[in-house]
Coordinates of C-alpha atoms in Angstrom, one line a residue:
Chain Q
X1 CA 160.1 80.8 -118.3
X2 CA 162.1 82.8 -120.7
X3 CA 163.6 85.9 -120.0
X4 CA 163.8 88.5 -122.8
X5 CA 166.2 91.4 -122.2
X6 CA 165.0 94.3 -124.4
X7 CA 167.4 96.9 -125.7
X8 CA 166.6 99.3 -122.7
X9 CA 167.4 96.9 -120.2
X10 CA 169.8 94.5 -122.1
X11 CA 172.3 93.8 -119.0
X12 CA 169.4 94.1 -116.3
X13 CA 167.7 91.4 -118.4
X14 CA 170.4 89.4 -118.7
X15 CA 171.2 89.4 -115.1
X16 CA 167.5 88.4 -114.3
X17 CA 168.0 85.5 -116.5
X18 CA 171.3 84.2 -114.9
X19 CA 169.8 84.8 -111.3
X20 CA 167.2 82.6 -111.9
X21 CA 168.7 80.1 -114.1
X22 CA 166.7 80.4 -117.0
X23 CA 166.8 80.8 -121.1
X24 CA 167.3 83.8 -122.4
X25 CA 165.7 84.7 -125.5
X26 CA 168.2 87.9 -127.4
X27 CA 166.2 90.5 -129.5
X28 CA 167.6 91.5 -132.7
X29 CA 167.0 95.3 -132.3
X30 CA 167.5 98.2 -134.8
X31 CA 166.2 101.4 -136.0
X32 CA 165.7 101.6 -139.9
X33 CA 166.9 105.2 -141.3
X34 CA 163.7 106.8 -141.1
X35 CA 164.0 106.3 -137.6
X36 CA 161.3 103.3 -136.9
X37 CA 161.8 100.5 -134.8
X38 CA 162.8 96.8 -135.7
X39 CA 162.4 94.0 -133.6
X40 CA 163.0 90.1 -134.1
X41 CA 163.1 87.2 -131.6
X42 CA 166.1 85.3 -132.0
X43 CA 165.1 82.3 -130.2
X44 CA 161.6 79.9 -129.6
X45 CA 159.2 81.0 -127.0
X46 CA 156.5 78.5 -128.0
X47 CA 154.1 77.9 -124.9
X48 CA 156.5 79.6 -122.9
X49 CA 155.8 82.1 -119.8
X50 CA 158.0 85.1 -121.4
X51 CA 159.4 87.8 -119.2
X52 CA 160.2 91.1 -121.4
X53 CA 162.4 93.1 -119.3
X54 CA 162.2 96.7 -120.7
X55 CA 162.8 100.0 -118.9
X56 CA 160.7 102.8 -120.2
X57 CA 163.0 106.0 -119.2
X58 CA 163.7 108.5 -122.1
X59 CA 163.0 108.6 -124.9
X60 CA 159.8 107.0 -123.3
X61 CA 157.4 106.7 -126.5
X62 CA 160.8 104.8 -128.7
X63 CA 160.9 102.5 -125.4
X64 CA 157.0 101.7 -124.9
X65 CA 156.7 101.2 -128.8
X66 CA 159.5 98.6 -128.6
X67 CA 158.0 97.2 -125.2
X68 CA 154.7 97.1 -127.6
X69 CA 156.5 95.1 -130.7
X70 CA 158.2 92.9 -128.4
X71 CA 155.1 91.5 -126.5
X72 CA 153.6 91.4 -130.8
X73 CA 156.5 89.0 -131.4
X74 CA 156.4 86.8 -128.5
X75 CA 152.5 86.3 -128.9
X76 CA 153.2 86.0 -132.5
X77 CA 155.4 83.1 -131.6
X78 CA 153.0 81.3 -129.3
X79 CA 154.1 82.6 -125.9
X80 CA 151.6 81.4 -123.0
X81 CA 151.7 84.4 -120.6
X82 CA 153.4 87.6 -121.0
X83 CA 154.9 89.1 -117.9
X84 CA 156.5 92.5 -118.4
X85 CA 159.0 94.4 -116.3
X86 CA 159.7 97.6 -116.4
X87 CA 161.5 99.1 -113.5
X88 CA 160.5 103.0 -114.9
X89 CA 157.2 103.1 -116.2
X90 CA 156.9 106.6 -118.2
X91 CA 153.9 108.7 -117.7
X92 CA 153.1 107.6 -114.1
X93 CA 153.5 110.7 -112.4
X94 CA 149.7 111.4 -113.3
X95 CA 146.8 109.5 -112.0
X96 CA 144.1 112.3 -112.6
X97 CA 143.3 115.0 -114.9
X98 CA 143.6 118.4 -113.4
X99 CA 142.6 120.3 -116.2
X100 CA 139.3 119.6 -118.2
X101 CA 140.7 118.5 -121.6
X102 CA 143.9 117.0 -120.4
X103 CA 144.4 113.1 -121.7
X104 CA 145.5 110.9 -119.0
X105 CA 148.6 109.4 -120.3
X106 CA 148.9 106.4 -118.1
X107 CA 145.3 105.4 -118.7
X108 CA 146.3 105.3 -122.8
X109 CA 148.8 103.3 -121.6
X110 CA 147.0 100.8 -119.7
X111 CA 144.7 100.1 -122.5
X112 CA 147.4 99.8 -125.0
X113 CA 149.6 97.0 -123.1
X114 CA 146.0 95.7 -122.5
X115 CA 145.2 95.4 -126.2
X116 CA 148.5 94.2 -127.2
X117 CA 148.5 91.1 -124.9
X118 CA 150.3 91.7 -121.7
X119 CA 149.5 89.5 -118.6
X120 CA 151.2 90.8 -116.2
X121 CA 153.1 94.1 -115.2
X122 CA 156.2 94.3 -112.5
X123 CA 157.5 97.8 -111.7
X124 CA 159.6 99.6 -109.3
X125 CA 158.9 102.6 -106.8
X126 CA 155.9 104.1 -109.3
X127 CA 155.9 107.5 -108.7
X128 CA 152.2 107.9 -108.0
X129 CA 151.0 103.8 -106.9
X130 CA 147.3 104.7 -108.0
X131 CA 148.3 104.8 -111.6
X132 CA 148.4 100.9 -111.4
X133 CA 144.7 100.4 -110.4
X134 CA 144.5 101.7 -114.4
X135 CA 145.9 98.3 -115.4
X136 CA 143.2 95.7 -116.3
X137 CA 145.6 92.9 -115.6
X138 CA 147.7 91.8 -112.1
X139 CA 150.7 94.5 -111.5
X140 CA 152.9 94.6 -108.8
X141 CA 155.0 97.7 -107.3
X142 CA 158.2 96.7 -105.8
X143 CA 160.5 99.1 -103.7
X144 CA 164.2 99.2 -104.4
X145 CA 164.7 101.9 -101.1
X146 CA 166.0 99.5 -99.0
X147 CA 168.3 98.2 -101.7
X148 CA 169.8 101.9 -101.9
X149 CA 169.6 102.0 -97.9
X150 CA 171.9 99.2 -97.8
X151 CA 174.1 100.5 -99.9
X152 CA 174.9 103.5 -97.3
X153 CA 174.7 101.0 -94.3
X154 CA 177.8 98.5 -96.0
X155 CA 179.7 102.1 -96.5
X156 CA 179.2 102.2 -92.4
X157 CA 177.1 105.7 -92.9
X158 CA 176.2 106.7 -89.4
X159 CA 174.4 109.5 -87.5
X160 CA 173.8 110.9 -91.0
X161 CA 170.5 112.9 -91.5
X162 CA 167.5 111.1 -93.8
X163 CA 166.4 113.7 -96.2
X164 CA 163.4 113.9 -98.3
X165 CA 163.1 116.5 -100.8
X166 CA 159.8 117.0 -100.2
X167 CA 157.0 115.7 -98.0
X168 CA 155.8 113.5 -100.7
X169 CA 158.9 111.7 -100.7
X170 CA 158.8 111.0 -96.8
X171 CA 157.4 107.6 -97.5
X172 CA 160.9 106.6 -99.0
X173 CA 162.5 108.1 -96.0
X174 CA 160.4 105.9 -93.8
X175 CA 161.6 103.2 -95.7
X176 CA 165.4 104.0 -95.6
X177 CA 164.8 104.5 -91.9
X178 CA 163.9 100.7 -91.0
X179 CA 167.2 99.8 -92.8
X180 CA 169.2 103.2 -91.2
X181 CA 167.8 104.2 -88.4
X182 CA 168.7 107.8 -88.5
X183 CA 167.5 111.0 -87.6
X184 CA 165.1 112.1 -90.6
X185 CA 163.0 114.9 -92.0
X186 CA 161.7 116.8 -95.2
X187 CA 161.6 120.3 -96.9
X188 CA 158.9 122.3 -98.3
X189 CA 158.7 122.0 -101.9
X190 CA 156.3 123.5 -104.0
X191 CA 155.9 123.0 -107.9
X192 CA 154.0 124.6 -110.7
X193 CA 152.5 121.8 -112.2
X194 CA 152.4 123.1 -115.9
X195 CA 155.9 124.9 -115.9
X196 CA 157.6 122.4 -113.7
X197 CA 159.2 125.4 -111.7
X198 CA 160.3 124.8 -108.2
X199 CA 160.3 126.7 -105.1
X200 CA 161.7 125.4 -101.7
X201 CA 161.5 126.9 -98.7
X202 CA 163.9 127.0 -96.1
X203 CA 162.9 125.0 -92.9
X204 CA 164.2 123.9 -89.6
X205 CA 166.1 120.3 -90.6
X206 CA 168.9 119.5 -87.9
X207 CA 171.9 118.9 -90.4
X208 CA 174.4 121.5 -88.8
X209 CA 178.0 119.8 -89.2
X210 CA 176.5 116.7 -90.3
X211 CA 176.4 114.2 -93.5
X212 CA 172.7 114.3 -95.2
X213 CA 171.5 111.6 -97.8
X214 CA 168.8 113.0 -99.9
X215 CA 166.5 109.8 -101.1
X216 CA 163.8 110.4 -103.9
X217 CA 162.0 108.2 -106.3
X218 CA 163.2 110.1 -109.3
X219 CA 166.3 112.6 -110.8
X220 CA 165.2 113.7 -113.6
X221 CA 166.6 116.8 -115.1
X222 CA 168.3 117.2 -111.2
X223 CA 166.4 120.6 -110.2
X224 CA 164.8 119.2 -107.2
X225 CA 168.0 117.5 -105.7
X226 CA 170.3 120.7 -106.8
X227 CA 167.8 123.0 -104.7
X228 CA 167.6 120.9 -101.4
X229 CA 171.1 120.3 -101.5
X230 CA 171.7 123.9 -101.9
X231 CA 169.5 124.6 -99.0
X232 CA 170.9 121.9 -96.6
X233 CA 174.6 123.3 -97.2
X234 CA 173.3 127.1 -96.7
X235 CA 171.8 125.1 -93.1
X236 CA 175.8 124.0 -92.3
X237 CA 175.4 120.5 -93.7
X238 CA 179.0 119.2 -94.0
X239 CA 178.4 116.4 -96.9
X240 CA 175.5 116.0 -99.2
X241 CA 174.5 112.3 -101.1
X242 CA 171.8 112.1 -103.3
X243 CA 169.9 108.6 -103.3
X244 CA 167.4 107.5 -106.4
X245 CA 165.6 104.7 -107.7
X246 CA 165.2 105.9 -110.9
X247 CA 168.6 108.1 -112.2
X248 CA 166.9 109.5 -115.4
X249 CA 169.7 112.4 -115.5
X250 CA 168.3 114.1 -118.7
X251 CA 170.6 116.1 -120.2
X252 CA 173.8 117.2 -118.1
X253 CA 171.8 116.7 -114.6
X254 CA 174.6 114.7 -113.3
X255 CA 177.3 117.5 -114.2
X256 CA 174.9 120.0 -112.4
X257 CA 174.2 117.8 -109.4
X258 CA 178.1 117.5 -109.0
X259 CA 178.5 120.8 -109.7
X260 CA 176.1 121.6 -106.7
X261 CA 178.2 120.2 -104.5
X262 CA 176.8 116.6 -104.2
X263 CA 179.4 114.3 -103.2
X264 CA 178.0 111.2 -104.4
X265 CA 175.0 110.3 -106.7
X266 CA 173.7 106.5 -106.1
X267 CA 170.9 105.0 -108.2
X268 CA 169.8 101.7 -109.4
X269 CA 170.0 100.3 -112.9
X270 CA 166.2 100.7 -113.5
X271 CA 167.9 103.3 -115.9
X272 CA 171.6 102.3 -117.1
X273 CA 173.6 105.4 -116.1
X274 CA 176.8 106.3 -114.7
X275 CA 175.3 106.5 -111.3
X276 CA 173.7 103.4 -111.5
X277 CA 175.6 101.3 -108.9
X278 CA 173.1 99.2 -107.8
X279 CA 171.3 96.4 -109.3
X280 CA 167.4 95.5 -109.5
X281 CA 168.2 92.0 -110.5
X282 CA 168.1 90.1 -107.1
X283 CA 164.9 92.1 -106.2
X284 CA 163.3 91.4 -109.3
X285 CA 164.0 87.5 -109.9
X286 CA 162.7 87.4 -106.2
X287 CA 159.6 88.8 -106.8
X288 CA 159.3 86.4 -110.3
X289 CA 159.3 83.3 -107.7
X290 CA 157.3 85.0 -104.9
Chain R
X1 CA 131.9 118.1 -136.8
X2 CA 135.1 119.7 -134.7
X3 CA 138.5 119.7 -136.4
X4 CA 141.3 119.0 -133.9
X5 CA 144.8 120.0 -135.6
X6 CA 147.4 117.8 -134.1
X7 CA 150.8 119.0 -133.2
X8 CA 152.4 117.3 -136.1
X9 CA 149.6 118.6 -138.5
X10 CA 148.7 122.0 -137.2
X11 CA 148.3 124.0 -140.4
X12 CA 147.1 121.3 -142.4
X13 CA 144.2 120.5 -139.7
X14 CA 143.5 124.3 -140.1
X15 CA 143.3 124.3 -143.5
X16 CA 140.7 121.5 -144.0
X17 CA 138.6 123.0 -140.9
X18 CA 138.6 126.3 -142.8
X19 CA 137.5 124.4 -146.1
X20 CA 134.7 122.6 -144.3
X21 CA 134.0 125.5 -142.6
X22 CA 133.5 123.6 -139.1
X23 CA 135.0 124.8 -135.9
X24 CA 138.6 123.7 -134.8
X25 CA 139.5 122.6 -131.1
X26 CA 143.1 124.1 -130.4
X27 CA 145.5 121.6 -128.7
X28 CA 147.9 122.7 -125.9
X29 CA 150.7 120.5 -126.5
X30 CA 154.3 120.4 -124.9
X31 CA 157.0 118.4 -123.6
X32 CA 157.9 117.7 -120.3
X33 CA 161.7 118.6 -119.3
X34 CA 162.0 114.3 -119.3
X35 CA 160.7 114.1 -123.0
X36 CA 156.8 112.7 -122.0
X37 CA 154.1 114.3 -124.5
X38 CA 151.6 116.2 -122.5
X39 CA 148.5 117.3 -124.4
X40 CA 145.2 119.3 -123.2
X41 CA 142.2 120.4 -125.5
X42 CA 141.0 124.3 -125.6
X43 CA 137.6 123.6 -126.4
X44 CA 134.5 121.4 -126.1
X45 CA 134.0 118.2 -128.3
X46 CA 130.9 116.7 -126.2
X47 CA 128.6 114.6 -128.8
X48 CA 130.6 115.8 -131.6
X49 CA 132.1 113.8 -134.5
X50 CA 136.0 115.0 -134.1
X51 CA 138.6 114.9 -136.8
X52 CA 141.9 114.5 -135.1
X53 CA 144.4 115.4 -137.7
X54 CA 147.8 114.1 -137.2
X55 CA 150.7 112.9 -139.6
X56 CA 152.9 110.2 -138.0
X57 CA 156.3 111.0 -139.7
X58 CA 159.5 111.1 -137.5
X59 CA 159.7 110.9 -134.8
X60 CA 157.2 108.4 -135.3
X61 CA 156.9 107.1 -132.0
X62 CA 156.1 110.2 -130.5
X63 CA 153.5 111.1 -133.3
X64 CA 152.0 108.1 -132.4
X65 CA 151.8 108.5 -129.0
X66 CA 150.5 112.3 -129.3
X67 CA 147.9 110.9 -131.8
X68 CA 146.7 108.2 -128.7
X69 CA 147.3 111.1 -126.2
X70 CA 144.5 113.2 -128.3
X71 CA 142.5 110.2 -128.9
X72 CA 142.0 110.0 -125.3
X73 CA 141.4 113.2 -124.4
X74 CA 138.7 113.5 -126.9
X75 CA 136.9 110.7 -125.9
X76 CA 137.3 111.6 -122.2
X77 CA 135.5 114.7 -123.1
X78 CA 132.8 112.6 -124.3
X79 CA 133.1 112.9 -128.4
X80 CA 130.4 110.9 -130.3
X81 CA 133.0 109.7 -133.0
X82 CA 136.6 110.0 -133.7
X83 CA 137.8 109.9 -137.0
X84 CA 141.5 110.1 -137.6
X85 CA 143.5 111.7 -140.5
X86 CA 147.5 110.4 -140.4
X87 CA 148.2 111.5 -144.0
X88 CA 151.4 109.4 -143.4
X89 CA 150.7 106.2 -141.5
X90 CA 154.2 105.2 -139.8
X91 CA 155.1 101.2 -139.9
X92 CA 153.2 100.4 -142.8
X93 CA 155.7 99.5 -145.2
X94 CA 155.6 96.0 -144.0
X95 CA 152.2 93.7 -144.2
X96 CA 153.8 90.5 -143.0
X97 CA 156.3 88.8 -141.4
X98 CA 159.2 87.7 -143.2
X99 CA 161.4 86.0 -140.8
X100 CA 160.3 83.8 -138.0
X101 CA 160.3 86.0 -134.7
X102 CA 159.6 89.5 -136.1
X103 CA 157.0 91.8 -134.7
X104 CA 154.3 93.0 -137.2
X105 CA 154.3 96.5 -136.5
X106 CA 151.3 97.7 -138.1
X107 CA 149.4 95.3 -136.8
X108 CA 150.1 96.4 -133.0
X109 CA 149.7 99.8 -134.3
X110 CA 145.6 98.6 -135.5
X111 CA 145.4 97.0 -131.9
X112 CA 146.4 100.4 -130.3
X113 CA 144.2 102.5 -132.2
X114 CA 141.2 100.2 -131.7
X115 CA 141.8 100.2 -127.9
X116 CA 142.1 104.0 -127.2
X117 CA 139.0 104.3 -129.4
X118 CA 139.3 105.4 -132.9
X119 CA 136.2 104.8 -135.2
X120 CA 137.8 105.6 -138.6
X121 CA 140.9 106.5 -140.3
X122 CA 141.9 108.0 -143.5
X123 CA 145.6 108.3 -144.8
X124 CA 147.3 109.2 -148.0
X125 CA 149.2 106.8 -150.6
X126 CA 149.7 104.0 -147.7
X127 CA 152.6 102.1 -149.0
X128 CA 150.9 98.7 -148.7
X129 CA 147.5 99.1 -148.9
X130 CA 146.7 95.5 -147.8
X131 CA 148.0 96.8 -144.2
X132 CA 144.6 98.5 -143.8
X133 CA 143.0 95.1 -143.7
X134 CA 144.4 94.4 -140.1
X135 CA 142.8 97.9 -138.7
X136 CA 139.4 96.4 -136.9
X137 CA 137.3 99.7 -138.3
X138 CA 136.7 101.5 -141.5
X139 CA 139.5 102.8 -143.2
X140 CA 140.2 104.8 -146.4
X141 CA 143.1 105.1 -148.2
X142 CA 143.2 108.3 -150.5
X143 CA 145.9 109.4 -153.5
X144 CA 147.2 112.6 -153.8
X145 CA 148.8 111.5 -157.1
X146 CA 146.6 113.5 -159.3
X147 CA 147.6 116.8 -156.9
X148 CA 151.1 116.1 -158.0
X149 CA 150.7 115.5 -161.7
X150 CA 148.0 118.7 -162.1
X151 CA 151.3 120.6 -160.3
X152 CA 153.5 119.7 -163.3
X153 CA 150.5 119.8 -166.2
X154 CA 150.0 123.7 -164.5
X155 CA 153.8 124.5 -165.3
X156 CA 153.0 123.5 -168.4
X157 CA 155.6 120.3 -168.8
X158 CA 155.0 118.3 -172.2
X159 CA 156.9 115.8 -174.0
X160 CA 158.5 114.8 -170.6
X161 CA 159.1 111.2 -169.0
X162 CA 157.5 109.6 -166.4
X163 CA 159.6 107.5 -164.5
X164 CA 158.8 105.1 -161.6
X165 CA 162.3 104.5 -159.6
X166 CA 161.1 100.6 -159.3
X167 CA 158.2 98.6 -160.8
X168 CA 156.4 98.8 -157.7
X169 CA 155.8 102.5 -157.7
X170 CA 154.3 101.8 -161.6
X171 CA 150.8 102.1 -160.0
X172 CA 151.8 106.0 -159.0
X173 CA 152.8 106.4 -162.8
X174 CA 149.8 105.0 -164.3
X175 CA 147.5 107.8 -162.0
X176 CA 150.0 110.3 -163.1
X177 CA 149.8 109.7 -166.7
X178 CA 146.2 109.8 -166.7
X179 CA 146.9 113.7 -166.1
X180 CA 149.7 114.2 -167.8
X181 CA 149.4 111.8 -170.9
X182 CA 153.0 111.3 -170.7
X183 CA 155.4 108.4 -172.0
X184 CA 156.5 105.9 -169.0
X185 CA 159.0 103.5 -167.4
X186 CA 160.5 102.1 -164.5
X187 CA 163.8 101.5 -163.5
X188 CA 164.9 98.0 -162.1
X189 CA 165.9 98.4 -158.0
X190 CA 166.7 95.9 -155.3
X191 CA 166.2 96.5 -151.9
X192 CA 168.1 94.3 -149.0
X193 CA 165.4 94.3 -146.7
X194 CA 167.5 94.0 -143.6
X195 CA 170.3 96.5 -144.1
X196 CA 167.8 98.7 -146.6
X197 CA 170.8 99.0 -149.2
X198 CA 169.7 99.9 -153.2
X199 CA 171.3 98.4 -156.3
X200 CA 169.6 99.7 -159.5
X201 CA 170.2 98.3 -162.7
X202 CA 170.3 100.0 -166.0
X203 CA 167.6 99.6 -168.1
X204 CA 166.4 101.1 -171.3
X205 CA 164.6 104.2 -170.9
X206 CA 163.8 106.4 -173.3
X207 CA 165.2 109.4 -171.9
X208 CA 168.0 111.1 -174.0
X209 CA 167.6 114.8 -174.0
X210 CA 164.4 114.6 -172.4
X211 CA 162.9 116.3 -168.8
X212 CA 162.1 113.2 -166.7
X213 CA 159.8 113.3 -163.5
X214 CA 160.7 110.6 -161.4
X215 CA 157.6 110.0 -158.7
X216 CA 157.4 108.1 -156.0
X217 CA 155.1 107.4 -152.8
X218 CA 157.7 108.5 -150.2
X219 CA 161.2 110.0 -150.2
X220 CA 162.9 109.2 -147.0
X221 CA 166.6 109.3 -147.0
X222 CA 166.5 109.9 -150.6
X223 CA 168.7 107.1 -151.7
X224 CA 166.5 105.6 -154.3
X225 CA 165.6 109.2 -156.0
X226 CA 169.6 109.9 -156.0
X227 CA 170.1 106.7 -157.5
X228 CA 167.3 106.8 -159.8
X229 CA 168.1 110.4 -161.2
X230 CA 171.9 109.7 -161.5
X231 CA 171.0 106.6 -163.9
X232 CA 169.2 108.9 -165.8
X233 CA 171.3 111.7 -166.2
X234 CA 173.8 109.1 -167.4
X235 CA 171.3 107.9 -170.0
X236 CA 171.1 111.7 -171.5
X237 CA 168.3 113.2 -169.5
X238 CA 168.2 116.8 -169.7
X239 CA 166.7 117.6 -166.4
X240 CA 165.6 115.7 -163.6
X241 CA 162.3 116.7 -161.1
X242 CA 161.6 114.6 -158.2
X243 CA 158.0 114.3 -157.2
X244 CA 156.4 112.6 -154.0
X245 CA 153.3 112.3 -151.4
X246 CA 155.2 112.0 -148.6
X247 CA 158.4 114.1 -148.2
X248 CA 159.8 112.5 -145.1
X249 CA 163.4 113.7 -146.0
X250 CA 165.4 112.4 -143.2
X251 CA 168.6 114.1 -142.4
X252 CA 170.2 115.9 -145.1
X253 CA 168.4 114.4 -147.5
X254 CA 167.1 117.5 -149.5
X255 CA 170.5 118.7 -149.8
X256 CA 171.5 115.3 -151.2
X257 CA 169.0 115.4 -153.7
X258 CA 169.3 119.0 -155.2
X259 CA 173.7 117.8 -154.5
X260 CA 172.6 115.3 -157.2
X261 CA 171.2 117.1 -159.8
X262 CA 167.5 117.1 -159.4
X263 CA 166.2 120.3 -160.5
X264 CA 163.3 120.7 -157.9
X265 CA 161.3 118.1 -155.5
X266 CA 157.8 118.9 -155.3
X267 CA 155.6 117.4 -152.2
X268 CA 152.5 117.7 -150.2
X269 CA 152.2 118.8 -146.7
X270 CA 151.8 115.4 -145.5
X271 CA 154.9 115.7 -144.1
X272 CA 155.7 119.3 -143.5
X273 CA 159.1 120.4 -145.4
X274 CA 160.3 122.8 -147.6
X275 CA 159.3 121.0 -150.5
X276 CA 155.4 120.7 -149.4
X277 CA 154.3 122.7 -152.1
X278 CA 151.1 120.9 -152.4
X279 CA 148.4 121.0 -149.7
X280 CA 146.6 117.7 -149.2
X281 CA 143.7 119.8 -146.9
X282 CA 141.2 119.7 -150.2
X283 CA 141.4 116.4 -151.1
X284 CA 140.8 115.7 -147.5
X285 CA 138.2 117.9 -147.0
X286 CA 136.3 116.5 -150.0
X287 CA 136.8 112.8 -148.4
X288 CA 135.1 113.8 -145.2
X289 CA 132.2 114.6 -147.0
X290 CA 131.9 111.9 -149.4

């Protein structure tokens, strides 16, 4: 087995290779002046099972294409099997068409991944697990929520309130609850699917005078988190923490989240960022040997 | 037949549909706040041959992915056949691996195009025509060089000198010469394949006191054109014009080209730009009916 840390997940890939104690092959990566990507493997992969580690956060299309190029190079060099670890899988929020005429991006990606020769895909807390059914090869979705929960457990959070910013995130809260054993609840969120605009309704959640940890899978522009934080503050929460698996943190999201009064943001290195305090390396290494 | 003007070639696609006098279907296109592309067809394509017009200039990966999404949507809506017109085909400068471990981007693209369901590809003045052999469906490379040459013929250029910035571009000059019937020559250019750095050697070309038109397929950062222009000026050229099929004009290339003393840049709408004075629509429309 050989690990190939891609340009989007260099450190994570290196950690996985260290933990597994298997050889890693470096990737020489650059952009040409016109913006095209160039990739060259700096080592041998002949007849090996190769694990490519490459997240596909923004810029998603470039990250996906770099991944495609790595798979091409690895196959060209005679790899026996190609497993891709892409902790954040782009275009995975939509698992069906809502309007006639829409493209189904994830199905196109599944076809692309198959065509270039990927044999197996491992991802982390995918937004819609059903999208994995589109992939015509083995896939696995692993959860980093227990890791996030243990982070708060170690920091001695007690009698806090676990909050899901919407009902859809309650499965995350249920997972966190197994570790943290705290009271929990969710807010009612409505999102305009086309414009992305969010409306959140006030609801009775018992947060007065308490510390609240809001868990979600993704923090993108931060809009949901900010609205949820404002709402629980209004309801009397003492302190608000934000936890997520995938800290996309588009634009100045991090700044806006702190400005909204959130005490601390805790994320994983699914997307390398300032808030990536937890590494997925142990979880993913274990998965490779399970 | 239905024409689908993609977001990267909206005007060109509309012109082609007008010239062919066939229905066009608009594409509703947007970026989500996190940078993912969204595409939805605004009309019916059931059982039709669909012509998707989408160039893949910078940002190449995004333009390619938008194209993939349009193909997905068109197939999903029951199109009978999908022809793609991509005047500038990204990643087509490399037709083989030079170093062990390199990816061969264009082969990955060929696999992707096949996998999503493209049936035919039409492109314009592809840099390396051999790359088309990688595509497992019919392809066609058409030349816009005569169009560029006619532009200068109509402006009454006489006794000018046709210059190729390197020997590789001489086939372009030979084509232009058939229209313009002028003296011609080329410069000796050396490019470091990895860094992209250009060295150009002085050479006897008979340009003293004459107007020089430098023809090339692509102007990317403008480096080659600028070096060639400086060299012929040094050799006594009176005026220098630059003509190209694909005006990529990365960054401030246009400004730098004019600063280098080039009188005028003439390009096509292969890549929409300030210098796209010539439309490929008549050429491509004719190709669709040939």
